[in-house]
Short mmCIF file of C-alpha atoms and ligand atoms in Angstrom, two decimals:
data_model
loop_
_atom_site.label_atom_id
_atom_site.label_comp_id
_atom_site.label_asym_id
_atom_site.label_seq_id
_atom_site.Cartn_x
_atom_site.Cartn_y
_atom_site.Cartn_z
CA MET V 1 47.95 105.62 138.90
CA LYS V 2 48.67 105.30 142.59
CA ARG V 3 47.36 102.35 144.53
CA ILE V 4 46.44 102.28 148.21
CA VAL V 5 45.04 99.58 150.43
CA THR V 6 42.51 100.32 153.10
CA ILE V 7 41.86 97.86 155.92
CA GLN V 8 38.57 98.20 157.79
CA ASP V 9 35.11 96.67 158.08
CA ILE V 10 32.28 96.87 155.60
CA SER V 11 29.07 98.02 157.25
CA CYS V 12 26.55 97.21 154.54
CA ILE V 13 24.29 100.12 155.50
CA GLY V 14 25.69 103.00 157.50
CA LYS V 15 27.85 105.14 155.22
CA CYS V 16 31.06 104.54 157.10
CA SER V 17 34.29 102.56 156.81
CA LEU V 18 34.66 100.85 153.42
CA THR V 19 31.41 102.16 151.91
CA VAL V 20 32.86 105.68 152.12
CA ALA V 21 36.58 104.94 151.73
CA LEU V 22 36.16 103.12 148.40
CA PRO V 23 34.12 105.76 146.56
CA ILE V 24 36.00 108.74 147.99
CA ILE V 25 39.53 107.50 147.38
CA SER V 26 38.53 106.19 143.94
CA ALA V 27 37.08 109.63 143.14
CA ALA V 28 40.53 111.04 143.93
CA GLY V 29 41.83 109.00 140.98
CA VAL V 30 43.56 106.44 143.17
CA GLU V 31 43.23 102.66 142.88
CA THR V 32 41.70 101.47 146.13
CA ALA V 33 42.42 97.91 147.21
CA VAL V 34 40.56 96.71 150.27
CA ILE V 35 40.90 94.20 153.05
CA PRO V 36 37.47 93.91 154.67
CA THR V 37 37.99 92.94 158.30
CA ALA V 38 34.36 92.13 159.02
CA VAL V 39 30.94 92.36 157.38
CA LEU V 40 28.19 93.98 159.45
CA SER V 41 24.60 94.55 158.34
CA THR V 42 24.88 98.10 159.74
CA HIS V 43 27.42 99.99 161.84
CA THR V 44 27.26 99.47 165.57
CA ALA V 45 25.31 102.64 166.39
CA PHE V 46 22.16 100.84 165.28
CA LYS V 47 21.08 99.82 168.74
CA GLU V 48 20.22 96.18 168.21
CA GLY V 49 20.27 93.30 165.86
CA PHE V 50 23.17 94.07 163.56
CA THR V 51 24.91 91.03 162.13
CA PHE V 52 28.68 90.68 162.41
CA ARG V 53 30.81 88.26 160.42
CA ASP V 54 34.42 88.37 161.46
CA LEU V 55 36.95 88.07 158.62
CA THR V 56 40.13 88.09 160.72
CA ASP V 57 41.13 84.67 159.40
CA ASP V 58 41.17 86.00 155.82
CA ILE V 59 43.61 88.87 156.39
CA LYS V 60 46.87 86.89 156.49
CA PRO V 61 46.05 84.70 153.44
CA ILE V 62 45.07 87.82 151.43
CA SER V 63 48.32 89.49 152.44
CA ALA V 64 50.35 86.35 151.58
CA HIS V 65 48.71 86.06 148.14
CA TRP V 66 49.46 89.72 147.37
CA LYS V 67 53.06 89.19 148.48
CA ARG V 68 53.43 86.33 145.98
CA GLU V 69 51.94 88.55 143.26
CA GLY V 70 54.29 91.38 144.19
CA PHE V 71 51.65 94.05 144.80
CA LEU V 72 52.90 97.31 146.30
CA PHE V 73 50.92 100.14 147.85
CA ASP V 74 51.57 103.88 147.88
CA ALA V 75 49.62 104.13 151.12
CA ILE V 76 48.14 101.84 153.74
CA TYR V 77 45.12 103.35 155.45
CA THR V 78 43.43 101.62 158.37
CA GLY V 79 40.14 102.47 160.06
CA TYR V 80 37.81 100.62 162.42
CA LEU V 81 39.43 97.39 163.61
CA GLY V 82 37.42 95.09 165.83
CA SER V 83 39.79 93.03 167.97
CA PHE V 84 43.24 92.76 169.56
CA GLU V 85 44.04 90.02 167.09
CA GLN V 86 43.22 92.28 164.16
CA LEU V 87 45.51 94.97 165.59
CA LYS V 88 48.32 92.42 165.74
CA ILE V 89 47.74 91.15 162.20
CA VAL V 90 47.48 94.67 160.79
CA SER V 91 50.70 95.60 162.58
CA GLU V 92 52.38 92.63 160.85
CA PHE V 93 50.87 93.80 157.54
CA PHE V 94 52.64 97.16 158.06
CA ASP V 95 55.92 95.31 158.64
CA GLU V 96 55.42 93.42 155.38
CA TYR V 97 54.27 96.28 153.16
CA LYS V 98 55.77 99.45 154.58
CA ASN V 99 58.77 100.60 152.56
CA GLY V 100 60.78 103.78 152.21
CA SER V 101 58.35 105.43 149.82
CA ASN V 102 54.83 104.72 151.01
CA ILE V 103 52.86 106.18 153.88
CA VAL V 104 50.80 104.64 156.64
CA ILE V 105 47.68 106.44 157.83
CA VAL V 106 45.93 105.14 160.94
CA ASP V 107 42.50 106.32 162.00
CA PRO V 108 42.00 104.77 165.45
CA ALA V 109 38.22 104.72 164.93
CA MET V 110 36.88 103.45 168.26
CA ALA V 111 35.29 106.30 170.23
CA ASP V 112 33.59 109.69 170.12
CA ASN V 113 31.98 112.23 172.45
CA GLY V 114 33.85 110.91 175.48
CA LYS V 115 32.72 107.29 174.98
CA LEU V 116 34.16 104.13 173.46
CA TYR V 117 32.03 102.52 170.74
CA PRO V 118 30.27 99.28 171.79
CA GLY V 119 32.66 96.38 172.31
CA PHE V 120 35.83 98.40 172.97
CA SER V 121 37.79 98.74 176.21
CA LYS V 122 40.54 100.96 177.62
CA ASP V 123 43.01 98.13 177.02
CA PHE V 124 41.98 98.09 173.37
CA ALA V 125 42.69 101.83 173.16
CA HIS V 126 46.19 101.23 174.56
CA ALA V 127 46.78 98.46 172.00
CA MET V 128 45.58 100.85 169.29
CA LEU V 129 48.25 103.34 170.40
CA ASN V 130 50.76 100.61 169.66
CA LEU V 131 49.47 100.35 166.09
CA CYS V 132 49.53 104.16 165.83
CA SER V 133 53.22 104.07 166.76
CA LYS V 134 53.97 102.52 163.37
CA ALA V 135 52.06 105.17 161.39
CA ASP V 136 53.24 108.23 159.52
CA VAL V 137 49.95 110.05 160.11
CA ILE V 138 47.34 109.37 162.78
CA VAL V 139 43.95 111.06 162.85
CA PRO V 140 42.16 110.47 166.17
CA ASN V 141 39.42 112.66 167.53
CA LEU V 142 39.97 114.03 171.04
CA THR V 143 38.08 111.16 172.71
CA GLU V 144 40.23 108.55 170.99
CA ALA V 145 43.42 110.45 171.82
CA CYS V 146 42.45 110.70 175.50
CA PHE V 147 41.63 106.99 175.76
CA MET V 148 44.94 106.08 174.11
CA LEU V 149 46.98 108.37 176.37
CA ASN V 150 44.99 108.00 179.63
CA GLU V 151 44.39 111.74 179.52
CA GLU V 152 41.41 113.48 181.02
CA TYR V 153 38.83 114.17 178.27
CA ILE V 154 37.68 117.78 178.19
CA PRO V 155 34.68 118.01 175.83
CA SER V 156 34.87 121.75 175.10
CA GLY V 157 36.44 124.97 176.26
CA TYR V 158 39.91 123.37 176.35
CA SER V 159 43.06 125.42 175.86
CA GLU V 160 45.47 125.27 172.96
CA GLU V 161 48.14 124.14 175.47
CA TYR V 162 46.06 121.09 176.43
CA ILE V 163 45.68 120.12 172.74
CA LYS V 164 49.36 120.74 171.97
CA LYS V 165 50.39 118.53 174.87
CA ILE V 166 48.14 115.72 173.60
CA LEU V 167 49.52 116.05 170.05
CA VAL V 168 53.11 115.89 171.29
CA ASN V 169 52.33 112.88 173.49
CA LEU V 170 50.67 111.09 170.58
CA THR V 171 53.84 111.44 168.51
CA LYS V 172 56.04 110.43 171.47
CA ALA V 173 54.41 107.03 171.11
CA GLY V 174 55.89 106.83 167.60
CA ALA V 175 53.76 108.40 164.85
CA LYS V 176 55.49 111.06 162.76
CA TYR V 177 52.48 113.36 162.43
CA ALA V 178 49.50 113.54 164.75
CA VAL V 179 46.25 115.21 163.70
CA LEU V 180 43.39 115.88 166.10
CA THR V 181 40.02 116.16 164.37
CA GLY V 182 36.95 118.00 165.62
CA MET V 183 39.01 120.76 167.24
CA SER V 184 37.12 123.87 168.25
CA PHE V 185 38.59 126.86 170.08
CA GLU V 186 36.02 129.40 169.00
CA GLU V 187 32.22 129.44 168.75
CA GLY V 188 31.03 128.45 165.27
CA LYS V 189 34.38 127.09 164.07
CA VAL V 190 35.66 123.53 163.89
CA GLY V 191 38.62 121.91 162.23
CA VAL V 192 41.92 120.21 162.90
CA MET V 193 45.18 120.77 164.71
CA SER V 194 48.29 118.82 163.76
CA TYR V 195 51.85 118.38 164.94
CA ASN V 196 54.93 117.47 162.93
CA SER V 197 57.29 115.69 165.33
CA GLU V 198 60.24 116.11 162.96
CA THR V 199 60.08 119.91 162.77
CA GLY V 200 58.17 120.61 166.00
CA GLU V 201 55.64 122.61 163.98
CA PHE V 202 51.93 122.88 164.85
CA PHE V 203 49.33 123.62 162.20
CA SER V 204 45.63 124.31 162.48
CA TYR V 205 42.81 124.90 160.07
CA PHE V 206 39.16 125.64 160.83
CA ASN V 207 35.95 126.15 158.92
CA GLU V 208 32.28 126.59 159.76
CA LYS V 209 30.84 124.46 162.59
CA TYR V 210 27.34 123.01 162.50
CA PRO V 211 25.93 122.07 165.91
CA VAL V 212 25.36 118.49 164.76
CA CYS V 213 27.13 115.17 165.08
CA PHE V 214 26.87 112.48 162.41
CA HIS V 215 28.31 109.03 162.15
CA GLY V 216 30.94 108.40 159.51
CA THR V 217 32.34 111.93 159.30
CA GLY V 218 35.65 110.71 160.75
CA ASP V 219 35.87 108.10 157.99
CA ILE V 220 35.00 110.70 155.35
CA PHE V 221 37.71 112.96 156.76
CA ALA V 222 40.38 110.22 156.82
CA SER V 223 39.44 108.93 153.35
CA SER V 224 39.48 112.36 151.72
CA LEU V 225 42.78 113.12 153.49
CA THR V 226 44.27 109.91 152.07
CA GLY V 227 43.04 110.80 148.57
CA ALA V 228 44.54 114.31 148.83
CA LEU V 229 47.91 112.98 150.06
CA MET V 230 47.92 110.54 147.13
CA ASN V 231 47.43 113.53 144.81
CA ASP V 232 50.81 114.79 145.99
CA MET V 233 49.36 117.49 148.22
CA ASN V 234 51.37 118.11 151.37
CA LEU V 235 49.82 117.31 154.75
CA LYS V 236 48.71 120.88 155.48
CA LYS V 237 46.96 121.31 152.13
CA SER V 238 45.47 117.81 152.42
CA LEU V 239 44.06 118.68 155.85
CA THR V 240 42.33 121.77 154.46
CA VAL V 241 40.81 119.65 151.66
CA ALA V 242 39.56 117.04 154.14
CA VAL V 243 38.06 119.67 156.49
CA ASP V 244 36.34 121.53 153.64
CA PHE V 245 35.00 118.35 152.06
CA THR V 246 33.67 117.01 155.38
CA LEU V 247 31.90 120.34 155.95
CA GLU V 248 30.36 120.17 152.46
CA CYS V 249 29.01 116.67 153.24
CA ILE V 250 27.42 117.98 156.46
CA LYS V 251 25.93 121.02 154.69
CA ARG V 252 24.35 118.84 152.01
CA THR V 253 22.96 116.55 154.69
CA MET V 254 21.42 119.41 156.65
CA VAL V 255 19.47 120.85 153.71
CA ASP V 256 17.71 117.50 153.20
CA ASP V 257 14.65 117.17 155.47
CA ASN V 258 14.60 113.44 154.71
CA ARG V 259 18.23 112.88 155.74
CA ASN V 260 19.34 109.62 157.29
CA TRP V 261 20.42 109.87 160.93
CA TYR V 262 23.14 107.27 160.42
CA GLY V 263 25.40 108.94 157.88
CA VAL V 264 25.98 112.06 155.82
CA ASN V 265 25.39 112.89 152.17
CA PHE V 266 28.93 112.52 150.91
CA GLU V 267 27.80 111.21 147.54
CA GLU V 268 26.51 114.53 146.20
CA ALA V 269 29.55 116.33 147.62
CA ILE V 270 32.01 114.29 145.55
CA PRO V 271 32.18 116.90 142.74
CA THR V 272 33.25 119.43 145.41
CA TYR V 273 35.99 117.02 146.52
CA ILE V 274 37.27 116.66 142.98
CA ASN V 275 37.31 120.47 142.70
CA LEU V 276 39.19 120.80 145.99
CA LEU V 277 41.79 118.40 144.58
CA GLY V 278 42.19 120.76 141.61
CA LYS V 279 41.17 118.11 139.11
O1 LIG O 301 32.59 105.17 161.58
C1 LIG O 301 33.33 104.33 162.34
C2 LIG O 301 32.75 102.95 162.37
C3 LIG O 301 33.18 102.02 161.45
N1 LIG O 301 32.74 100.75 161.46
C4 LIG O 301 31.82 100.34 162.36
C5 LIG O 301 31.32 101.23 163.31
C6 LIG O 301 31.79 102.56 163.32
C7 LIG O 301 31.30 103.48 164.31
O2 LIG O 301 30.47 103.21 165.11
O3 LIG O 301 30.40 100.81 164.18
C8 LIG O 301 31.37 98.92 162.35
#
């Protein structure tokens, strides 16, 4: 069985970060080790009153213990990271644990819809680009990509040339493959566009678009992508699995009149994910 480690916060209620990464990657038949970077009562889109316990000081001792035990990981997948110091420590973790046969996936979860999440700055976005430079695969949305590259953010109606330029510039900073999520060039369709800096090849895949926006879908996408890659699917196939699964989660959410505003129904979509993985 493959083993990955995912490094991100645990938002106790909110269906994002570790509370989606653990179940989804486990459902893919992959051992999922975690380094929780912080514990929050909810994610930060709850307007007020969420608790936040920083666990930065635990990351290095956890890493050192694992080193002594000789643990290895087939993938390292990072999501929401809350501070410059965490970026630095996670970058050192890559140096320690990256080897010739594993892959590093970075989701620079810090912004959406043209805005940084609470507590983040432009400087943080630039530091995140530094972390992305050490990754094999990065999966920003367009907002995150624009903040990292100091590009103008165009919310819709952008050209393929604009997106291609951003993808190329993301890989110029170091990542092997760049994937932009939430790409839409046509009414009613949404998906991804990716760039392989080694072959110069672009790839895109789209499916149905719902005119809604839910928290946590980026984490669901990145987690299901990681699970697919760990099932020996190539990046293109893994991207189609992640797009289709994310759509299924949104569909199941929309048919429920009592849905939560803060996250999608990924739980009941897990059988679909397992099917998409061909299991
Ligand atoms: O879904 C990304 C995410 C993860 N973790 C925390 C968040 C968010 C998005 O707002 O607040 C704590």
